[in-house]
mmCIF file of C-alpha atoms and ligand atoms in Angstrom:
data_model
loop_
_atom_site.group_PDB
_atom_site.id
_atom_site.type_symbol
_atom_site.label_atom_id
_atom_site.label_comp_id
_atom_site.label_asym_id
_atom_site.label_seq_id
_atom_site.Cartn_x
_atom_site.Cartn_y
_atom_site.Cartn_z
ATOM 1 C CA MET A 465 -34.047 11.920 -33.754
ATOM 2 C CA ARG A 466 -34.597 9.226 -31.129
ATOM 3 C CA ARG A 467 -31.578 7.857 -29.275
ATOM 4 C CA VAL A 468 -31.168 4.292 -28.120
ATOM 5 C CA LEU A 469 -28.551 3.136 -25.622
ATOM 6 C CA ALA A 470 -27.252 -0.392 -25.200
ATOM 7 C CA ILE A 471 -25.944 -0.238 -21.652
ATOM 8 C CA GLY A 472 -23.614 -2.942 -20.367
ATOM 9 C CA VAL A 473 -24.516 -3.431 -16.705
ATOM 10 C CA GLY A 474 -21.986 -6.057 -15.622
ATOM 11 C CA ALA A 475 -22.427 -9.807 -15.322
ATOM 12 C CA GLY A 476 -23.898 -10.256 -11.874
ATOM 13 C CA ASP A 477 -22.155 -8.155 -9.257
ATOM 14 C CA PRO A 478 -24.186 -4.968 -8.723
ATOM 15 C CA ALA A 479 -20.946 -3.186 -7.803
ATOM 16 C CA GLN A 480 -19.535 -3.922 -11.252
ATOM 17 C CA ILE A 481 -21.440 -1.222 -13.092
ATOM 18 C CA THR A 482 -19.616 1.778 -14.469
ATOM 19 C CA VAL A 483 -20.165 5.442 -13.678
ATOM 20 C CA GLU A 484 -20.939 5.925 -17.379
ATOM 21 C CA ALA A 485 -23.629 3.234 -17.248
ATOM 22 C CA VAL A 486 -25.261 4.795 -14.180
ATOM 23 C CA ALA A 487 -25.296 8.209 -15.883
ATOM 24 C CA ALA A 488 -26.791 6.645 -19.025
ATOM 25 C CA LEU A 489 -29.533 4.895 -17.023
ATOM 26 C CA ASN A 490 -30.419 8.193 -15.398
ATOM 27 C CA GLY A 491 -30.436 9.988 -18.744
ATOM 28 C CA ALA A 492 -32.943 7.665 -20.400
ATOM 29 C CA ASP A 493 -36.619 8.528 -20.831
ATOM 30 C CA VAL A 494 -37.599 4.870 -20.885
ATOM 31 C CA LEU A 495 -35.882 1.633 -19.841
ATOM 32 C CA PHE A 496 -36.642 -1.470 -21.880
ATOM 33 C CA GLU A 497 -36.729 -4.779 -20.114
ATOM 34 C CA LEU A 498 -36.459 -7.825 -22.328
ATOM 35 C CA GLU A 499 -38.633 -10.631 -21.091
ATOM 36 C CA ARG A 500 -36.281 -13.553 -21.373
ATOM 37 C CA GLY A 501 -33.946 -15.486 -19.130
ATOM 38 C CA THR A 502 -34.796 -16.401 -15.589
ATOM 39 C CA VAL A 503 -36.858 -14.534 -13.049
ATOM 40 C CA GLU A 504 -33.694 -14.155 -10.980
ATOM 41 C CA LEU A 505 -31.928 -12.283 -13.785
ATOM 42 C CA THR A 506 -34.937 -10.030 -14.289
ATOM 43 C CA LEU A 507 -34.893 -9.298 -10.554
ATOM 44 C CA ALA A 508 -31.150 -8.614 -10.699
ATOM 45 C CA ARG A 509 -31.724 -6.010 -13.429
ATOM 46 C CA ARG A 510 -34.580 -4.486 -11.419
ATOM 47 C CA ALA A 511 -32.289 -4.286 -8.386
ATOM 48 C CA LEU A 512 -29.753 -2.346 -10.456
ATOM 49 C CA ILE A 513 -32.435 0.097 -11.529
ATOM 50 C CA ASP A 514 -33.713 0.505 -7.961
ATOM 51 C CA ARG A 515 -30.229 1.075 -6.658
ATOM 52 C CA TYR A 516 -28.771 3.353 -9.312
ATOM 53 C CA VAL A 517 -31.617 5.250 -10.982
ATOM 54 C CA THR A 518 -32.065 8.304 -8.805
ATOM 55 C CA ARG A 519 -33.787 10.505 -11.362
ATOM 56 C CA ASP A 520 -37.156 11.731 -10.122
ATOM 57 C CA PRO A 521 -39.569 10.723 -11.489
ATOM 58 C CA SER A 522 -37.712 7.584 -12.523
ATOM 59 C CA PRO A 523 -38.076 6.557 -16.172
ATOM 60 C CA PRO A 524 -40.796 4.002 -16.872
ATOM 61 C CA ILE A 525 -39.763 0.379 -17.368
ATOM 62 C CA VAL A 526 -41.342 -1.132 -20.454
ATOM 63 C CA ALA A 527 -41.336 -4.906 -20.860
ATOM 64 C CA VAL A 528 -40.657 -6.090 -24.405
ATOM 65 C CA THR A 529 -41.877 -9.614 -24.964
ATOM 66 C CA GLU A 530 -39.274 -11.559 -26.875
ATOM 67 C CA PRO A 531 -40.532 -13.992 -29.530
ATOM 68 C CA ALA A 532 -39.624 -17.627 -28.953
ATOM 69 C CA ARG A 533 -36.758 -19.204 -30.891
ATOM 70 C CA ASP A 534 -37.148 -22.501 -32.712
ATOM 71 C CA ARG A 535 -34.507 -24.552 -30.867
ATOM 72 C CA ARG A 536 -35.207 -27.745 -32.794
ATOM 73 C CA ALA A 537 -34.528 -26.276 -36.241
ATOM 74 C CA ALA A 538 -31.914 -28.238 -38.187
ATOM 75 C CA ASP A 539 -30.597 -25.003 -39.764
ATOM 76 C CA TYR A 540 -29.163 -23.305 -36.642
ATOM 77 C CA VAL A 541 -27.904 -20.160 -38.414
ATOM 78 C CA GLY A 542 -31.140 -19.771 -40.403
ATOM 79 C CA ALA A 543 -33.234 -20.168 -37.243
ATOM 80 C CA VAL A 544 -31.180 -17.527 -35.407
ATOM 81 C CA ASP A 545 -31.508 -15.097 -38.366
ATOM 82 C CA GLU A 546 -35.248 -15.594 -38.493
ATOM 83 C CA TRP A 547 -35.506 -15.125 -34.722
ATOM 84 C CA ARG A 548 -33.444 -11.928 -34.841
ATOM 85 C CA SER A 549 -35.758 -10.572 -37.504
ATOM 86 C CA ARG A 550 -38.851 -11.208 -35.353
ATOM 87 C CA ARG A 551 -37.107 -9.624 -32.378
ATOM 88 C CA ALA A 552 -36.335 -6.580 -34.522
ATOM 89 C CA ASP A 553 -40.067 -6.287 -35.279
ATOM 90 C CA ALA A 554 -40.924 -6.332 -31.549
ATOM 91 C CA TRP A 555 -38.162 -3.910 -30.542
ATOM 92 C CA ALA A 556 -38.887 -1.463 -33.377
ATOM 93 C CA ALA A 557 -42.540 -1.328 -32.346
ATOM 94 C CA ALA A 558 -41.615 -0.761 -28.678
ATOM 95 C CA ILE A 559 -39.137 2.006 -29.540
ATOM 96 C CA ALA A 560 -41.619 3.758 -31.847
ATOM 97 C CA GLU A 561 -44.358 3.566 -29.229
ATOM 98 C CA HIS A 562 -42.465 4.426 -26.057
ATOM 99 C CA VAL A 563 -39.458 6.618 -26.912
ATOM 100 C CA PRO A 564 -40.565 10.215 -27.466
ATOM 101 C CA ASP A 565 -39.301 12.049 -30.591
ATOM 102 C CA ASP A 566 -35.843 13.336 -29.626
ATOM 103 C CA GLY A 567 -36.065 11.178 -26.488
ATOM 104 C CA CYS A 568 -33.828 8.353 -25.320
ATOM 105 C CA GLY A 569 -34.586 4.669 -24.695
ATOM 106 C CA ALA A 570 -32.172 2.260 -23.016
ATOM 107 C CA PHE A 571 -31.678 -1.489 -23.123
ATOM 108 C CA LEU A 572 -29.864 -3.004 -20.143
ATOM 109 C CA VAL A 573 -27.426 -5.593 -21.471
ATOM 110 C CA TRP A 574 -25.922 -8.325 -19.299
ATOM 111 C CA GLY A 575 -22.120 -8.043 -19.070
ATOM 112 C CA ASP A 576 -20.746 -6.202 -22.081
ATOM 113 C CA PRO A 577 -22.876 -5.673 -25.208
ATOM 114 C CA SER A 578 -20.043 -6.749 -27.534
ATOM 115 C CA LEU A 579 -19.591 -10.230 -26.123
ATOM 116 C CA TYR A 580 -21.956 -13.021 -27.211
ATOM 117 C CA ASP A 581 -24.949 -10.756 -27.099
ATOM 118 C CA SER A 582 -27.374 -10.026 -29.912
ATOM 119 C CA THR A 583 -28.590 -6.577 -28.819
ATOM 120 C CA LEU A 584 -26.396 -4.730 -31.320
ATOM 121 C CA ALA A 585 -27.315 -7.106 -34.158
ATOM 122 C CA VAL A 586 -31.027 -6.552 -33.497
ATOM 123 C CA LEU A 587 -30.587 -2.762 -33.391
ATOM 124 C CA ASP A 588 -28.568 -2.922 -36.646
ATOM 125 C CA GLU A 589 -31.323 -4.948 -38.255
ATOM 126 C CA ILE A 590 -33.909 -2.301 -37.369
ATOM 127 C CA LEU A 591 -31.655 0.425 -38.779
ATOM 128 C CA ALA A 592 -31.055 -1.570 -41.974
ATOM 129 C CA ARG A 593 -34.795 -1.439 -42.568
ATOM 130 C CA GLU A 594 -35.333 2.103 -41.342
ATOM 131 C CA PRO A 595 -32.082 4.111 -41.118
ATOM 132 C CA GLU A 596 -33.724 7.142 -39.510
ATOM 133 C CA ALA A 597 -35.508 5.173 -36.791
ATOM 134 C CA PHE A 598 -32.910 6.226 -34.194
ATOM 135 C CA ARG A 599 -29.192 6.463 -33.594
ATOM 136 C CA TYR A 600 -27.655 4.272 -30.975
ATOM 137 C CA GLU A 601 -24.699 4.261 -28.619
ATOM 138 C CA VAL A 602 -23.035 1.466 -26.696
ATOM 139 C CA ILE A 603 -21.943 1.783 -23.073
ATOM 140 C CA PRO A 604 -19.365 -0.897 -22.223
ATOM 141 C CA GLY A 605 -19.807 -3.155 -19.223
ATOM 142 C CA VAL A 606 -17.746 -5.566 -17.139
ATOM 143 C CA SER A 607 -18.078 -8.880 -18.955
ATOM 144 C CA SER A 608 -18.391 -12.307 -17.355
ATOM 145 C CA LEU A 609 -15.037 -13.085 -18.945
ATOM 146 C CA HIS A 610 -13.366 -10.304 -17.002
ATOM 147 C CA ALA A 611 -15.258 -11.230 -13.844
ATOM 148 C CA LEU A 612 -13.814 -14.743 -14.289
ATOM 149 C CA THR A 613 -10.199 -13.673 -14.759
ATOM 150 C CA ALA A 614 -10.453 -11.242 -11.845
ATOM 151 C CA ARG A 615 -11.852 -13.881 -9.480
ATOM 152 C CA HIS A 616 -9.096 -16.320 -10.419
ATOM 153 C CA ARG A 617 -6.480 -13.539 -10.366
ATOM 154 C CA ILE A 618 -5.135 -14.491 -13.794
ATOM 155 C CA SER A 619 -4.343 -12.651 -17.002
ATOM 156 C CA LEU A 620 -6.631 -13.491 -19.888
ATOM 157 C CA ASN A 621 -3.660 -13.814 -22.234
ATOM 158 C CA ARG A 622 -0.154 -15.052 -21.711
ATOM 159 C CA ALA A 623 2.678 -12.682 -22.706
ATOM 160 C CA GLY A 624 2.593 -12.031 -26.446
ATOM 161 C CA ASP A 625 0.113 -14.854 -26.981
ATOM 162 C CA ALA A 626 -3.388 -15.059 -28.453
ATOM 163 C CA VAL A 627 -6.702 -16.094 -26.898
ATOM 164 C CA GLN A 628 -9.718 -17.592 -28.606
ATOM 165 C CA ILE A 629 -13.282 -17.218 -27.338
ATOM 166 C CA THR A 630 -15.762 -19.874 -28.353
ATOM 167 C CA THR A 631 -18.957 -21.656 -27.377
ATOM 168 C CA GLY A 632 -19.546 -25.019 -25.740
ATOM 169 C CA ARG A 633 -21.299 -26.174 -28.900
ATOM 170 C CA ARG A 634 -18.225 -25.450 -31.051
ATOM 171 C CA LEU A 635 -15.848 -27.134 -28.624
ATOM 172 C CA ALA A 636 -18.074 -30.230 -28.531
ATOM 173 C CA GLU A 637 -18.417 -30.349 -32.322
ATOM 174 C CA HIS A 638 -14.871 -29.479 -33.406
ATOM 175 C CA GLY A 639 -12.663 -30.397 -30.459
ATOM 176 C CA TRP A 640 -9.598 -28.404 -29.461
ATOM 177 C CA PRO A 641 -8.910 -25.697 -32.117
ATOM 178 C CA ALA A 642 -5.579 -26.057 -33.923
ATOM 179 C CA GLY A 643 -2.829 -23.675 -32.848
ATOM 180 C CA VAL A 644 -4.724 -22.359 -29.816
ATOM 181 C CA ARG A 645 -3.177 -22.355 -26.326
ATOM 182 C CA ASP A 646 -5.781 -20.381 -24.414
ATOM 183 C CA LEU A 647 -9.484 -20.937 -25.024
ATOM 184 C CA VAL A 648 -12.432 -19.263 -23.302
ATOM 185 C CA VAL A 649 -15.667 -21.248 -23.495
ATOM 186 C CA MET A 650 -19.039 -19.573 -22.981
ATOM 187 C CA LEU A 651 -22.660 -20.615 -23.491
ATOM 188 C CA ASP A 652 -21.841 -24.192 -22.604
ATOM 189 C CA ALA A 653 -24.976 -26.144 -21.718
ATOM 190 C CA ASP A 654 -23.230 -29.466 -21.407
ATOM 191 C CA CYS A 655 -19.722 -29.406 -19.857
ATOM 192 C CA SER A 656 -18.073 -29.581 -23.278
ATOM 193 C CA PHE A 657 -14.648 -29.724 -21.652
ATOM 194 C CA ARG A 658 -15.388 -33.475 -21.472
ATOM 195 C CA HIS A 659 -14.414 -33.596 -25.147
ATOM 196 C CA VAL A 660 -10.837 -32.417 -24.570
ATOM 197 C CA LEU A 661 -9.830 -34.368 -21.470
ATOM 198 C CA ALA A 662 -6.878 -35.907 -23.295
ATOM 199 C CA GLU A 663 -5.250 -32.479 -23.782
ATOM 200 C CA PRO A 664 -2.766 -31.185 -21.151
ATOM 201 C CA LEU A 665 -5.023 -28.377 -19.897
ATOM 202 C CA ASP A 666 -5.691 -26.341 -16.800
ATOM 203 C CA ILE A 667 -9.227 -25.071 -16.296
ATOM 204 C CA TYR A 668 -10.354 -21.841 -14.630
ATOM 205 C CA TRP A 669 -14.106 -22.262 -14.153
ATOM 206 C CA GLY A 670 -16.700 -19.915 -12.686
ATOM 207 C CA ALA A 671 -20.480 -19.974 -12.308
ATOM 208 C CA TYR A 672 -22.936 -17.308 -11.110
ATOM 209 C CA LEU A 673 -19.996 -14.907 -10.989
ATOM 210 C CA GLY A 674 -20.530 -11.849 -8.874
ATOM 211 C CA THR A 675 -23.579 -13.286 -7.113
ATOM 212 C CA HIS A 676 -24.040 -14.889 -3.696
ATOM 213 C CA ASP A 677 -24.055 -18.299 -5.402
ATOM 214 C CA GLU A 678 -20.684 -17.844 -7.091
ATOM 215 C CA LEU A 679 -18.725 -21.055 -7.689
ATOM 216 C CA LEU A 680 -15.056 -21.238 -8.642
ATOM 217 C CA ARG A 681 -12.694 -24.099 -9.427
ATOM 218 C CA SER A 682 -9.227 -24.099 -10.945
ATOM 219 C CA GLY A 683 -6.560 -26.694 -11.601
ATOM 220 C CA PRO A 684 -5.715 -29.548 -13.995
ATOM 221 C CA LEU A 685 -8.764 -30.305 -16.167
ATOM 222 C CA ALA A 686 -8.249 -34.069 -15.998
ATOM 223 C CA GLU A 687 -8.449 -33.920 -12.183
ATOM 224 C CA LEU A 688 -11.317 -31.439 -11.925
ATOM 225 C CA ALA A 689 -13.667 -32.382 -14.763
ATOM 226 C CA VAL A 690 -15.764 -34.841 -12.756
ATOM 227 C CA GLU A 691 -16.012 -32.520 -9.764
ATOM 228 C CA ILE A 692 -17.045 -29.537 -11.899
ATOM 229 C CA GLU A 693 -19.693 -31.659 -13.644
ATOM 230 C CA ARG A 694 -21.063 -32.724 -10.265
ATOM 231 C CA VAL A 695 -20.980 -29.260 -8.663
ATOM 232 C CA ARG A 696 -22.485 -27.699 -11.780
ATOM 233 C CA GLY A 697 -25.240 -30.319 -11.970
ATOM 234 C CA GLU A 698 -26.149 -29.906 -8.292
ATOM 235 C CA ALA A 699 -26.229 -26.114 -8.559
ATOM 236 C CA ARG A 700 -28.338 -26.236 -11.687
ATOM 237 C CA MET A 701 -30.773 -28.596 -10.045
ATOM 238 C CA ARG A 702 -30.987 -26.439 -6.917
ATOM 239 C CA LYS A 703 -31.511 -23.120 -8.712
ATOM 240 C CA GLY A 704 -33.163 -24.312 -11.914
ATOM 241 C CA TRP A 705 -30.634 -22.502 -14.126
ATOM 242 C CA ILE A 706 -26.920 -21.905 -14.432
ATOM 243 C CA MET A 707 -24.557 -19.500 -16.144
ATOM 244 C CA ASP A 708 -20.934 -20.531 -16.268
ATOM 245 C CA LEU A 709 -17.825 -20.101 -18.349
ATOM 246 C CA TYR A 710 -14.226 -21.187 -18.247
ATOM 247 C CA LEU A 711 -10.751 -20.608 -19.574
ATOM 248 C CA LEU A 712 -8.831 -23.671 -20.746
ATOM 249 C CA ARG A 713 -5.092 -23.089 -20.704
ATOM 250 C CA ARG A 714 -2.708 -25.521 -22.382
ATOM 251 C CA ARG A 715 0.259 -26.350 -20.203
HETATM 252 C C1 LIG B 2099 -25.575 -14.560 -23.852
HETATM 253 S S1 LIG B 2099 -23.971 -14.643 -23.134
HETATM 254 C C2 LIG B 2099 -23.825 -13.026 -22.511
HETATM 255 C C3 LIG B 2099 -22.411 -12.637 -22.183
HETATM 256 C C4 LIG B 2099 -22.320 -11.214 -21.660
HETATM 257 N N1 LIG B 2099 -22.606 -10.257 -22.708
HETATM 258 C C5 LIG B 2099 -20.971 -10.900 -21.036
HETATM 259 O O1 LIG B 2099 -20.372 -9.867 -21.394
HETATM 260 O O2 LIG B 2099 -20.542 -11.642 -20.148
HETATM 261 C C6 LIG B 2099 -24.309 -15.618 -21.714
HETATM 262 C C7 LIG B 2099 -23.097 -16.415 -21.270
HETATM 263 O O3 LIG B 2099 -22.211 -15.543 -20.580
HETATM 264 C C8 LIG B 2099 -21.619 -16.242 -19.496
HETATM 265 N N2 LIG B 2099 -22.024 -15.542 -18.265
HETATM 266 C C9 LIG B 2099 -22.724 -14.388 -18.194
HETATM 267 N N3 LIG B 2099 -22.859 -13.985 -16.932
HETATM 268 C C10 LIG B 2099 -22.224 -14.895 -16.168
HETATM 269 C C11 LIG B 2099 -21.996 -15.026 -14.776
HETATM 270 N N4 LIG B 2099 -22.461 -14.121 -13.896
HETATM 271 N N5 LIG B 2099 -21.283 -16.083 -14.335
HETATM 272 C C12 LIG B 2099 -20.791 -17.002 -15.206
HETATM 273 N N6 LIG B 2099 -20.982 -16.935 -16.528
HETATM 274 C C13 LIG B 2099 -21.679 -15.894 -17.012
HETATM 275 C C14 LIG B 2099 -22.092 -17.679 -19.579
HETATM 276 O O4 LIG B 2099 -21.169 -18.401 -20.358
HETATM 277 C C15 LIG B 2099 -23.402 -17.520 -20.296
HETATM 278 O O5 LIG B 2099 -23.752 -18.722 -20.951
#
C-alpha cells in the first residue's frame, strides 16, 4: 500500500526542523509541493529540501495546484468544506499518479500539521472516499506558537491554568471569550486585538518568526496596539504579505 507523510517542517527557522522530519524527507519517493501562499514561502520550503535532502538521487518535487477558494461566500463553513473536497480531488490524483505502489509521498507542512492546518483533513477526506488509497503518518513540527513563546521566553500556560487558541476572525466577531485568561490568536488579517483594548491585557506579538524579518513586541496591549498596527502595516506593505500571531494574557 502507498504511504503518505505529513511532515511538519517548522514555522520559518530552517534550524527548527526535527531529526525525524529530515529522515522522513529523505525516505520519501516523491515530495509534494502545494502551490499556494507566497513565493517566499515556496522558496523557504525549497531551501529546506536543498539543505536537508541528501538522498541521491533526490526525490522529485511535484507541484500540486491548489484550487481557489471562494472567499466571498456568505456560508464560510460550507465554502471551506467545498474547497476541501476539491483539494482532495487534486491531491488524490497527484498521489495516484506520482507515488509508486508501496512507495511513499510526503507533504511538507508549515509549522506543525495539527495546528490550524488542513492537510490532515484533506487526507482524511480522500481516505473516506477510498480507504485503501494509502495510509498516512504525521511527523510533528515546531509550531509558530512555540516559536513565539520561545522568542518571548514565556510559558504558554500559567501554572495550573488553561489556554485557548483562536482566530482573529473569532476574536473580532465574539470579543474576549468568557472565563479565558490566556488567548492565542492566529490567522489574524486585521489586528483584531483592537476589539479588546478595554481589557487589562498584555500582548506577546511576533511576525515572520524564525526569519530574517522577524518582529517582536511585548507589553501592555493598550500601550502597544497602535505601534503594532503601524509596524505590521509597514512590514506588510514592504514585503507584500505577513504572518503573525500573538498571545493575549489577562493581568
Ligand atoms: C495556516 S496557519 C498554519 C499554522 C502552522 N501549522 C503552525 O504550526 O504554526 C498560518 C498562521 O500561523 C501563524 N504563523 C505561521 N508561521 C508563522 C511565522 N513564521 N511567524 C508568525 N506567525 C506564523 C500565523 O498566525 C498564520 O496566520
